[in-house]
PDB file of N, CA and C in Angstrom:
ATOM      1  N   MET L  71     -12.456  20.610  -4.979  1.00 67.00           N
ATOM      2  CA  MET L  71     -11.520  19.501  -4.933  1.00 67.00           C
ATOM      3  C   MET L  71     -12.217  18.186  -5.246  1.00 67.00           C
ATOM      4  N   ALA L  72     -13.392  17.976  -4.647  1.00 79.00           N
ATOM      5  CA  ALA L  72     -14.106  16.716  -4.875  1.00 79.00           C
ATOM      6  C   ALA L  72     -14.587  16.607  -6.320  1.00 79.00           C
ATOM      7  N   GLY L  73     -14.996  17.724  -6.902  1.00 84.00           N
ATOM      8  CA  GLY L  73     -15.452  17.697  -8.287  1.00 84.00           C
ATOM      9  C   GLY L  73     -14.336  17.346  -9.252  1.00 84.00           C
ATOM     10  N   LYS L  74     -13.140  17.859  -8.972  1.00 86.00           N
ATOM     11  CA  LYS L  74     -11.986  17.559  -9.817  1.00 86.00           C
ATOM     12  C   LYS L  74     -11.604  16.088  -9.699  1.00 86.00           C
ATOM     13  N   SER L  75     -11.657  15.560  -8.483  1.00 88.00           N
ATOM     14  CA  SER L  75     -11.331  14.147  -8.268  1.00 88.00           C
ATOM     15  C   SER L  75     -12.343  13.242  -8.954  1.00 88.00           C
ATOM     16  N   LEU L  76     -13.613  13.616  -8.870  1.00 90.00           N
ATOM     17  CA  LEU L  76     -14.656  12.817  -9.508  1.00 90.00           C
ATOM     18  C   LEU L  76     -14.499  12.827 -11.024  1.00 90.00           C
ATOM     19  N   LYS L  77     -14.154  13.985 -11.568  1.00 90.00           N
ATOM     20  CA  LYS L  77     -13.950  14.092 -13.014  1.00 90.00           C
ATOM     21  C   LYS L  77     -12.760  13.234 -13.455  1.00 90.00           C
ATOM     22  N   ARG L  78     -11.681  13.269 -12.683  1.00 89.00           N
ATOM     23  CA  ARG L  78     -10.490  12.487 -13.016  1.00 89.00           C
ATOM     24  C   ARG L  78     -10.774  10.991 -12.926  1.00 89.00           C
ATOM     25  N   PHE L  79     -11.465  10.571 -11.855  1.00 91.00           N
ATOM     26  CA  PHE L  79     -11.818   9.162 -11.702  1.00 91.00           C
ATOM     27  C   PHE L  79     -12.722   8.708 -12.840  1.00 91.00           C
ATOM     28  N   SER L  80     -13.703   9.533 -13.193  1.00 91.00           N
ATOM     29  CA  SER L  80     -14.641   9.177 -14.261  1.00 91.00           C
ATOM     30  C   SER L  80     -13.937   9.028 -15.603  1.00 91.00           C
ATOM     31  N   ALA L  81     -12.992   9.911 -15.878  1.00 89.00           N
ATOM     32  CA  ALA L  81     -12.248   9.808 -17.139  1.00 89.00           C
ATOM     33  C   ALA L  81     -11.468   8.500 -17.194  1.00 89.00           C
ATOM     34  N   GLY L  82     -10.825   8.145 -16.103  1.00 89.00           N
ATOM     35  CA  GLY L  82     -10.090   6.884 -16.058  1.00 89.00           C
ATOM     36  C   GLY L  82     -10.998   5.683 -16.164  1.00 89.00           C
ATOM     37  N   ALA L  83     -12.162   5.762 -15.520  1.00 91.00           N
ATOM     38  CA  ALA L  83     -13.106   4.648 -15.568  1.00 91.00           C
ATOM     39  C   ALA L  83     -13.652   4.445 -16.978  1.00 91.00           C
ATOM     40  N   VAL L  84     -13.924   5.523 -17.681  1.00 91.00           N
ATOM     41  CA  VAL L  84     -14.430   5.408 -19.057  1.00 91.00           C
ATOM     42  C   VAL L  84     -13.369   4.789 -19.964  1.00 91.00           C
ATOM     43  N   VAL L  85     -12.129   5.213 -19.811  1.00 89.00           N
ATOM     44  CA  VAL L  85     -11.053   4.631 -20.618  1.00 89.00           C
ATOM     45  C   VAL L  85     -10.891   3.154 -20.284  1.00 89.00           C
ATOM     46  N   GLY L  86     -10.952   2.817 -19.005  1.00 88.00           N
ATOM     47  CA  GLY L  86     -10.864   1.414 -18.603  1.00 88.00           C
ATOM     48  C   GLY L  86     -11.996   0.581 -19.168  1.00 88.00           C
ATOM     49  N   LEU L  87     -13.187   1.160 -19.211  1.00 89.00           N
ATOM     50  CA  LEU L  87     -14.333   0.456 -19.775  1.00 89.00           C
ATOM     51  C   LEU L  87     -14.155   0.226 -21.274  1.00 89.00           C
ATOM     52  N   LEU L  88     -13.638   1.219 -21.976  1.00 87.00           N
ATOM     53  CA  LEU L  88     -13.383   1.059 -23.412  1.00 87.00           C
ATOM     54  C   LEU L  88     -12.308   0.006 -23.674  1.00 87.00           C
ATOM     55  N   ILE L  89     -11.259   0.017 -22.863  1.00 86.00           N
ATOM     56  CA  ILE L  89     -10.194  -0.975 -23.024  1.00 86.00           C
ATOM     57  C   ILE L  89     -10.733  -2.375 -22.788  1.00 86.00           C
ATOM     58  N   SER L  90     -11.474  -2.554 -21.706  1.00 87.00           N
ATOM     59  CA  SER L  90     -11.970  -3.895 -21.385  1.00 87.00           C
ATOM     60  C   SER L  90     -12.996  -4.374 -22.403  1.00 87.00           C
ATOM     61  N   ALA L  91     -13.840  -3.479 -22.905  1.00 84.00           N
ATOM     62  CA  ALA L  91     -14.823  -3.881 -23.907  1.00 84.00           C
ATOM     63  C   ALA L  91     -14.140  -4.297 -25.209  1.00 84.00           C
ATOM     64  N   SER L  92     -13.097  -3.568 -25.595  1.00 84.00           N
ATOM     65  CA  SER L  92     -12.393  -3.943 -26.827  1.00 84.00           C
ATOM     66  C   SER L  92     -11.659  -5.270 -26.653  1.00 84.00           C
ATOM     67  N   GLN L  93     -11.100  -5.501 -25.485  1.00 84.00           N
ATOM     68  CA  GLN L  93     -10.413  -6.768 -25.237  1.00 84.00           C
ATOM     69  C   GLN L  93     -11.405  -7.930 -25.177  1.00 84.00           C
ATOM     70  N   TRP L  94     -12.582  -7.684 -24.652  1.00 82.00           N
ATOM     71  CA  TRP L  94     -13.626  -8.708 -24.592  1.00 82.00           C
ATOM     72  C   TRP L  94     -14.000  -9.131 -26.013  1.00 82.00           C
ATOM     73  N   GLY L  95     -14.221  -8.146 -26.875  1.00 80.00           N
ATOM     74  CA  GLY L  95     -14.547  -8.460 -28.259  1.00 80.00           C
ATOM     75  C   GLY L  95     -13.399  -9.139 -28.984  1.00 80.00           C
ATOM     76  N   GLY L  96     -12.169  -8.713 -28.719  1.00 83.00           N
ATOM     77  CA  GLY L  96     -10.999  -9.331 -29.337  1.00 83.00           C
ATOM     78  C   GLY L  96     -10.814 -10.772 -28.903  1.00 83.00           C
ATOM     79  N   TYR L  97     -11.086 -11.052 -27.646  1.00 81.00           N
ATOM     80  CA  TYR L  97     -10.976 -12.419 -27.138  1.00 81.00           C
ATOM     81  C   TYR L  97     -11.981 -13.322 -27.842  1.00 81.00           C
ATOM     82  N   THR L  98     -13.200 -12.842 -27.955  1.00 80.00           N
ATOM     83  CA  THR L  98     -14.244 -13.624 -28.607  1.00 80.00           C
ATOM     84  C   THR L  98     -13.892 -13.887 -30.063  1.00 80.00           C
ATOM     85  N   TYR L  99     -13.382 -12.881 -30.759  1.00 80.00           N
ATOM     86  CA  TYR L  99     -13.019 -13.039 -32.163  1.00 80.00           C
ATOM     87  C   TYR L  99     -11.836 -13.994 -32.320  1.00 80.00           C
ATOM     88  N   PHE L 100     -10.817 -13.857 -31.481  1.00 82.00           N
ATOM     89  CA  PHE L 100      -9.593 -14.643 -31.622  1.00 82.00           C
ATOM     90  C   PHE L 100      -9.806 -16.108 -31.267  1.00 82.00           C
ATOM     91  N   PHE L 101     -10.471 -16.375 -30.141  1.00 83.00           N
ATOM     92  CA  PHE L 101     -10.635 -17.747 -29.685  1.00 83.00           C
ATOM     93  C   PHE L 101     -11.917 -18.407 -30.181  1.00 83.00           C
ATOM     94  N   GLY L 102     -12.834 -17.620 -30.719  1.00 83.00           N
ATOM     95  CA  GLY L 102     -14.066 -18.180 -31.241  1.00 83.00           C
ATOM     96  C   GLY L 102     -15.020 -18.680 -30.172  1.00 83.00           C
ATOM     97  N   GLU L 103     -14.771 -18.315 -28.948  1.00 85.00           N
ATOM     98  CA  GLU L 103     -15.627 -18.734 -27.838  1.00 85.00           C
ATOM     99  C   GLU L 103     -15.906 -17.511 -26.967  1.00 85.00           C
ATOM    100  N   PRO L 104     -17.153 -17.121 -26.839  1.00 84.00           N
ATOM    101  CA  PRO L 104     -17.449 -15.906 -26.075  1.00 84.00           C
ATOM    102  C   PRO L 104     -17.257 -16.098 -24.571  1.00 84.00           C
ATOM    103  N   ILE L 105     -16.890 -15.017 -23.914  1.00 84.00           N
ATOM    104  CA  ILE L 105     -16.819 -15.006 -22.455  1.00 84.00           C
ATOM    105  C   ILE L 105     -18.257 -14.926 -21.943  1.00 84.00           C
ATOM    106  N   PRO L 106     -18.604 -15.681 -20.894  1.00 88.00           N
ATOM    107  CA  PRO L 106     -19.959 -15.581 -20.343  1.00 88.00           C
ATOM    108  C   PRO L 106     -20.295 -14.136 -19.952  1.00 88.00           C
ATOM    109  N   LEU L 107     -21.543 -13.769 -20.127  1.00 88.00           N
ATOM    110  CA  LEU L 107     -21.979 -12.386 -19.950  1.00 88.00           C
ATOM    111  C   LEU L 107     -21.677 -11.846 -18.553  1.00 88.00           C
ATOM    112  N   ILE L 108     -22.017 -12.589 -17.520  1.00 92.00           N
ATOM    113  CA  ILE L 108     -21.811 -12.112 -16.151  1.00 92.00           C
ATOM    114  C   ILE L 108     -20.321 -11.921 -15.867  1.00 92.00           C
ATOM    115  N   ARG L 109     -19.503 -12.862 -16.281  1.00 90.00           N
ATOM    116  CA  ARG L 109     -18.055 -12.753 -16.075  1.00 90.00           C
ATOM    117  C   ARG L 109     -17.488 -11.578 -16.870  1.00 90.00           C
ATOM    118  N   GLY L 110     -17.967 -11.373 -18.070  1.00 87.00           N
ATOM    119  CA  GLY L 110     -17.493 -10.260 -18.888  1.00 87.00           C
ATOM    120  C   GLY L 110     -17.855  -8.912 -18.298  1.00 87.00           C
ATOM    121  N   ILE L 111     -19.082  -8.779 -17.819  1.00 89.00           N
ATOM    122  CA  ILE L 111     -19.507  -7.520 -17.205  1.00 89.00           C
ATOM    123  C   ILE L 111     -18.721  -7.263 -15.926  1.00 89.00           C
ATOM    124  N   ALA L 112     -18.526  -8.300 -15.114  1.00 92.00           N
ATOM    125  CA  ALA L 112     -17.759  -8.138 -13.874  1.00 92.00           C
ATOM    126  C   ALA L 112     -16.321  -7.720 -14.179  1.00 92.00           C
ATOM    127  N   PHE L 113     -15.718  -8.329 -15.198  1.00 89.00           N
ATOM    128  CA  PHE L 113     -14.357  -7.973 -15.595  1.00 89.00           C
ATOM    129  C   PHE L 113     -14.293  -6.523 -16.075  1.00 89.00           C
ATOM    130  N   CYS L 114     -15.251  -6.119 -16.893  1.00 89.00           N
ATOM    131  CA  CYS L 114     -15.264  -4.746 -17.404  1.00 89.00           C
ATOM    132  C   CYS L 114     -15.397  -3.734 -16.270  1.00 89.00           C
ATOM    133  N   LEU L 115     -16.292  -4.003 -15.328  1.00 91.00           N
ATOM    134  CA  LEU L 115     -16.476  -3.081 -14.208  1.00 91.00           C
ATOM    135  C   LEU L 115     -15.244  -3.031 -13.315  1.00 91.00           C
ATOM    136  N   ALA L 116     -14.642  -4.190 -13.062  1.00 92.00           N
ATOM    137  CA  ALA L 116     -13.449  -4.221 -12.214  1.00 92.00           C
ATOM    138  C   ALA L 116     -12.293  -3.465 -12.867  1.00 92.00           C
ATOM    139  N   LEU L 117     -12.095  -3.681 -14.160  1.00 90.00           N
ATOM    140  CA  LEU L 117     -11.001  -3.000 -14.846  1.00 90.00           C
ATOM    141  C   LEU L 117     -11.248  -1.497 -14.936  1.00 90.00           C
ATOM    142  N   SER L 118     -12.485  -1.090 -15.156  1.00 92.00           N
ATOM    143  CA  SER L 118     -12.765   0.342 -15.216  1.00 92.00           C
ATOM    144  C   SER L 118     -12.566   0.992 -13.849  1.00 92.00           C
ATOM    145  N   PHE L 119     -12.906   0.286 -12.773  1.00 93.00           N
ATOM    146  CA  PHE L 119     -12.684   0.809 -11.425  1.00 93.00           C
ATOM    147  C   PHE L 119     -11.189   0.969 -11.146  1.00 93.00           C
ATOM    148  N   VAL L 120     -10.401  -0.025 -11.522  1.00 92.00           N
ATOM    149  CA  VAL L 120      -8.947   0.041 -11.315  1.00 92.00           C
ATOM    150  C   VAL L 120      -8.343   1.184 -12.130  1.00 92.00           C
ATOM    151  N   CYS L 121      -8.760   1.329 -13.376  1.00 90.00           N
ATOM    152  CA  CYS L 121      -8.244   2.425 -14.205  1.00 90.00           C
ATOM    153  C   CYS L 121      -8.648   3.781 -13.632  1.00 90.00           C
ATOM    154  N   GLY L 122      -9.854   3.859 -13.102  1.00 91.00           N
ATOM    155  CA  GLY L 122     -10.287   5.095 -12.449  1.00 91.00           C
ATOM    156  C   GLY L 122      -9.431   5.428 -11.242  1.00 91.00           C
ATOM    157  N   LEU L 123      -9.105   4.429 -10.442  1.00 92.00           N
ATOM    158  CA  LEU L 123      -8.245   4.660  -9.277  1.00 92.00           C
ATOM    159  C   LEU L 123      -6.830   5.054  -9.686  1.00 92.00           C
ATOM    160  N   LEU L 124      -6.302   4.414 -10.721  1.00 90.00           N
ATOM    161  CA  LEU L 124      -4.967   4.775 -11.209  1.00 90.00           C
ATOM    162  C   LEU L 124      -4.935   6.223 -11.687  1.00 90.00           C
ATOM    163  N   THR L 125      -5.964   6.628 -12.397  1.00 90.00           N
ATOM    164  CA  THR L 125      -6.031   7.992 -12.899  1.00 90.00           C
ATOM    165  C   THR L 125      -6.218   8.979 -11.755  1.00 90.00           C
ATOM    166  N   LEU L 126      -7.001   8.607 -10.774  1.00 89.00           N
ATOM    167  CA  LEU L 126      -7.210   9.470  -9.615  1.00 89.00           C
ATOM    168  C   LEU L 126      -5.902   9.683  -8.864  1.00 89.00           C
ATOM    169  N   ARG L 127      -5.114   8.649  -8.753  1.00 90.00           N
ATOM    170  CA  ARG L 127      -3.868   8.728  -7.983  1.00 90.00           C
ATOM    171  C   ARG L 127      -2.754   9.419  -8.763  1.00 90.00           C
ATOM    172  N   TRP L 128      -2.553   9.067 -10.037  1.00 90.00           N
ATOM    173  CA  TRP L 128      -1.395   9.553 -10.781  1.00 90.00           C
ATOM    174  C   TRP L 128      -1.732  10.514 -11.916  1.00 90.00           C
ATOM    175  N   GLY L 129      -2.973  10.845 -12.117  1.00 87.00           N
ATOM    176  CA  GLY L 129      -3.331  11.872 -13.083  1.00 87.00           C
ATOM    177  C   GLY L 129      -3.621  11.356 -14.484  1.00 87.00           C
ATOM    178  N   TYR L 130      -3.838  12.316 -15.382  1.00 86.00           N
ATOM    179  CA  TYR L 130      -4.257  12.002 -16.740  1.00 86.00           C
ATOM    180  C   TYR L 130      -3.156  11.353 -17.572  1.00 86.00           C
ATOM    181  N   GLU L 131      -1.906  11.457 -17.138  1.00 89.00           N
ATOM    182  CA  GLU L 131      -0.825  10.794 -17.867  1.00 89.00           C
ATOM    183  C   GLU L 131      -1.029   9.283 -17.870  1.00 89.00           C
ATOM    184  N   THR L 132      -1.686   8.785 -16.845  1.00 83.00           N
ATOM    185  CA  THR L 132      -1.973   7.354 -16.761  1.00 83.00           C
ATOM    186  C   THR L 132      -2.877   6.918 -17.907  1.00 83.00           C
ATOM    187  N   ILE L 133      -3.866   7.731 -18.245  1.00 83.00           N
ATOM    188  CA  ILE L 133      -4.760   7.411 -19.363  1.00 83.00           C
ATOM    189  C   ILE L 133      -3.955   7.322 -20.654  1.00 83.00           C
ATOM    190  N   GLU L 134      -3.062   8.281 -20.835  1.00 87.00           N
ATOM    191  CA  GLU L 134      -2.238   8.281 -22.045  1.00 87.00           C
ATOM    192  C   GLU L 134      -1.379   7.019 -22.125  1.00 87.00           C
ATOM    193  N   LYS L 135      -0.800   6.620 -21.014  1.00 86.00           N
ATOM    194  CA  LYS L 135       0.036   5.413 -20.994  1.00 86.00           C
ATOM    195  C   LYS L 135      -0.794   4.162 -21.259  1.00 86.00           C
ATOM    196  N   LEU L 136      -2.001   4.102 -20.693  1.00 80.00           N
ATOM    197  CA  LEU L 136      -2.864   2.944 -20.924  1.00 80.00           C
ATOM    198  C   LEU L 136      -3.255   2.832 -22.392  1.00 80.00           C
ATOM    199  N   LEU L 137      -3.559   3.953 -23.005  1.00 81.00           N
ATOM    200  CA  LEU L 137      -3.938   3.928 -24.418  1.00 81.00           C
ATOM    201  C   LEU L 137      -2.747   3.592 -25.315  1.00 81.00           C
ATOM    202  N   GLN L 138      -1.540   3.980 -24.913  1.00 88.00           N
ATOM    203  CA  GLN L 138      -0.353   3.626 -25.692  1.00 88.00           C
ATOM    204  C   GLN L 138      -0.088   2.127 -25.633  1.00 88.00           C
ATOM    205  N   LEU L 139      -0.463   1.481 -24.544  1.00 81.00           N
ATOM    206  CA  LEU L 139      -0.279   0.041 -24.440  1.00 81.00           C
ATOM    207  C   LEU L 139      -1.145  -0.724 -25.438  1.00 81.00           C
ATOM    208  N   LEU L 140      -2.258  -0.138 -25.840  1.00 76.00           N
ATOM    209  CA  LEU L 140      -3.141  -0.799 -26.805  1.00 76.00           C
ATOM    210  C   LEU L 140      -2.582  -0.747 -28.220  1.00 76.00           C
ATOM    211  N   GLY L 141      -1.808   0.268 -28.521  1.00 70.00           N
ATOM    212  CA  GLY L 141      -1.322   0.494 -29.880  1.00 70.00           C
ATOM    213  C   GLY L 141      -0.164  -0.300 -30.292  1.00 70.00           C
TER     214      GLY L 141
END
């Protein structure tokens, strides 16, 4: 049970990290002003943690919905 939960959380966290990293780069490109490194890393970690918790609670369908929001 714990291994399955860890795998589900990790999958959500990785997707959250990819989403936040792409948004960080998009923000820098669009506004022409980079986000400070410490703030950007903190934001990426926080968003990946939240996505991991969402996936842990509601399953892999959450990952699919998050990725559809990007498209």
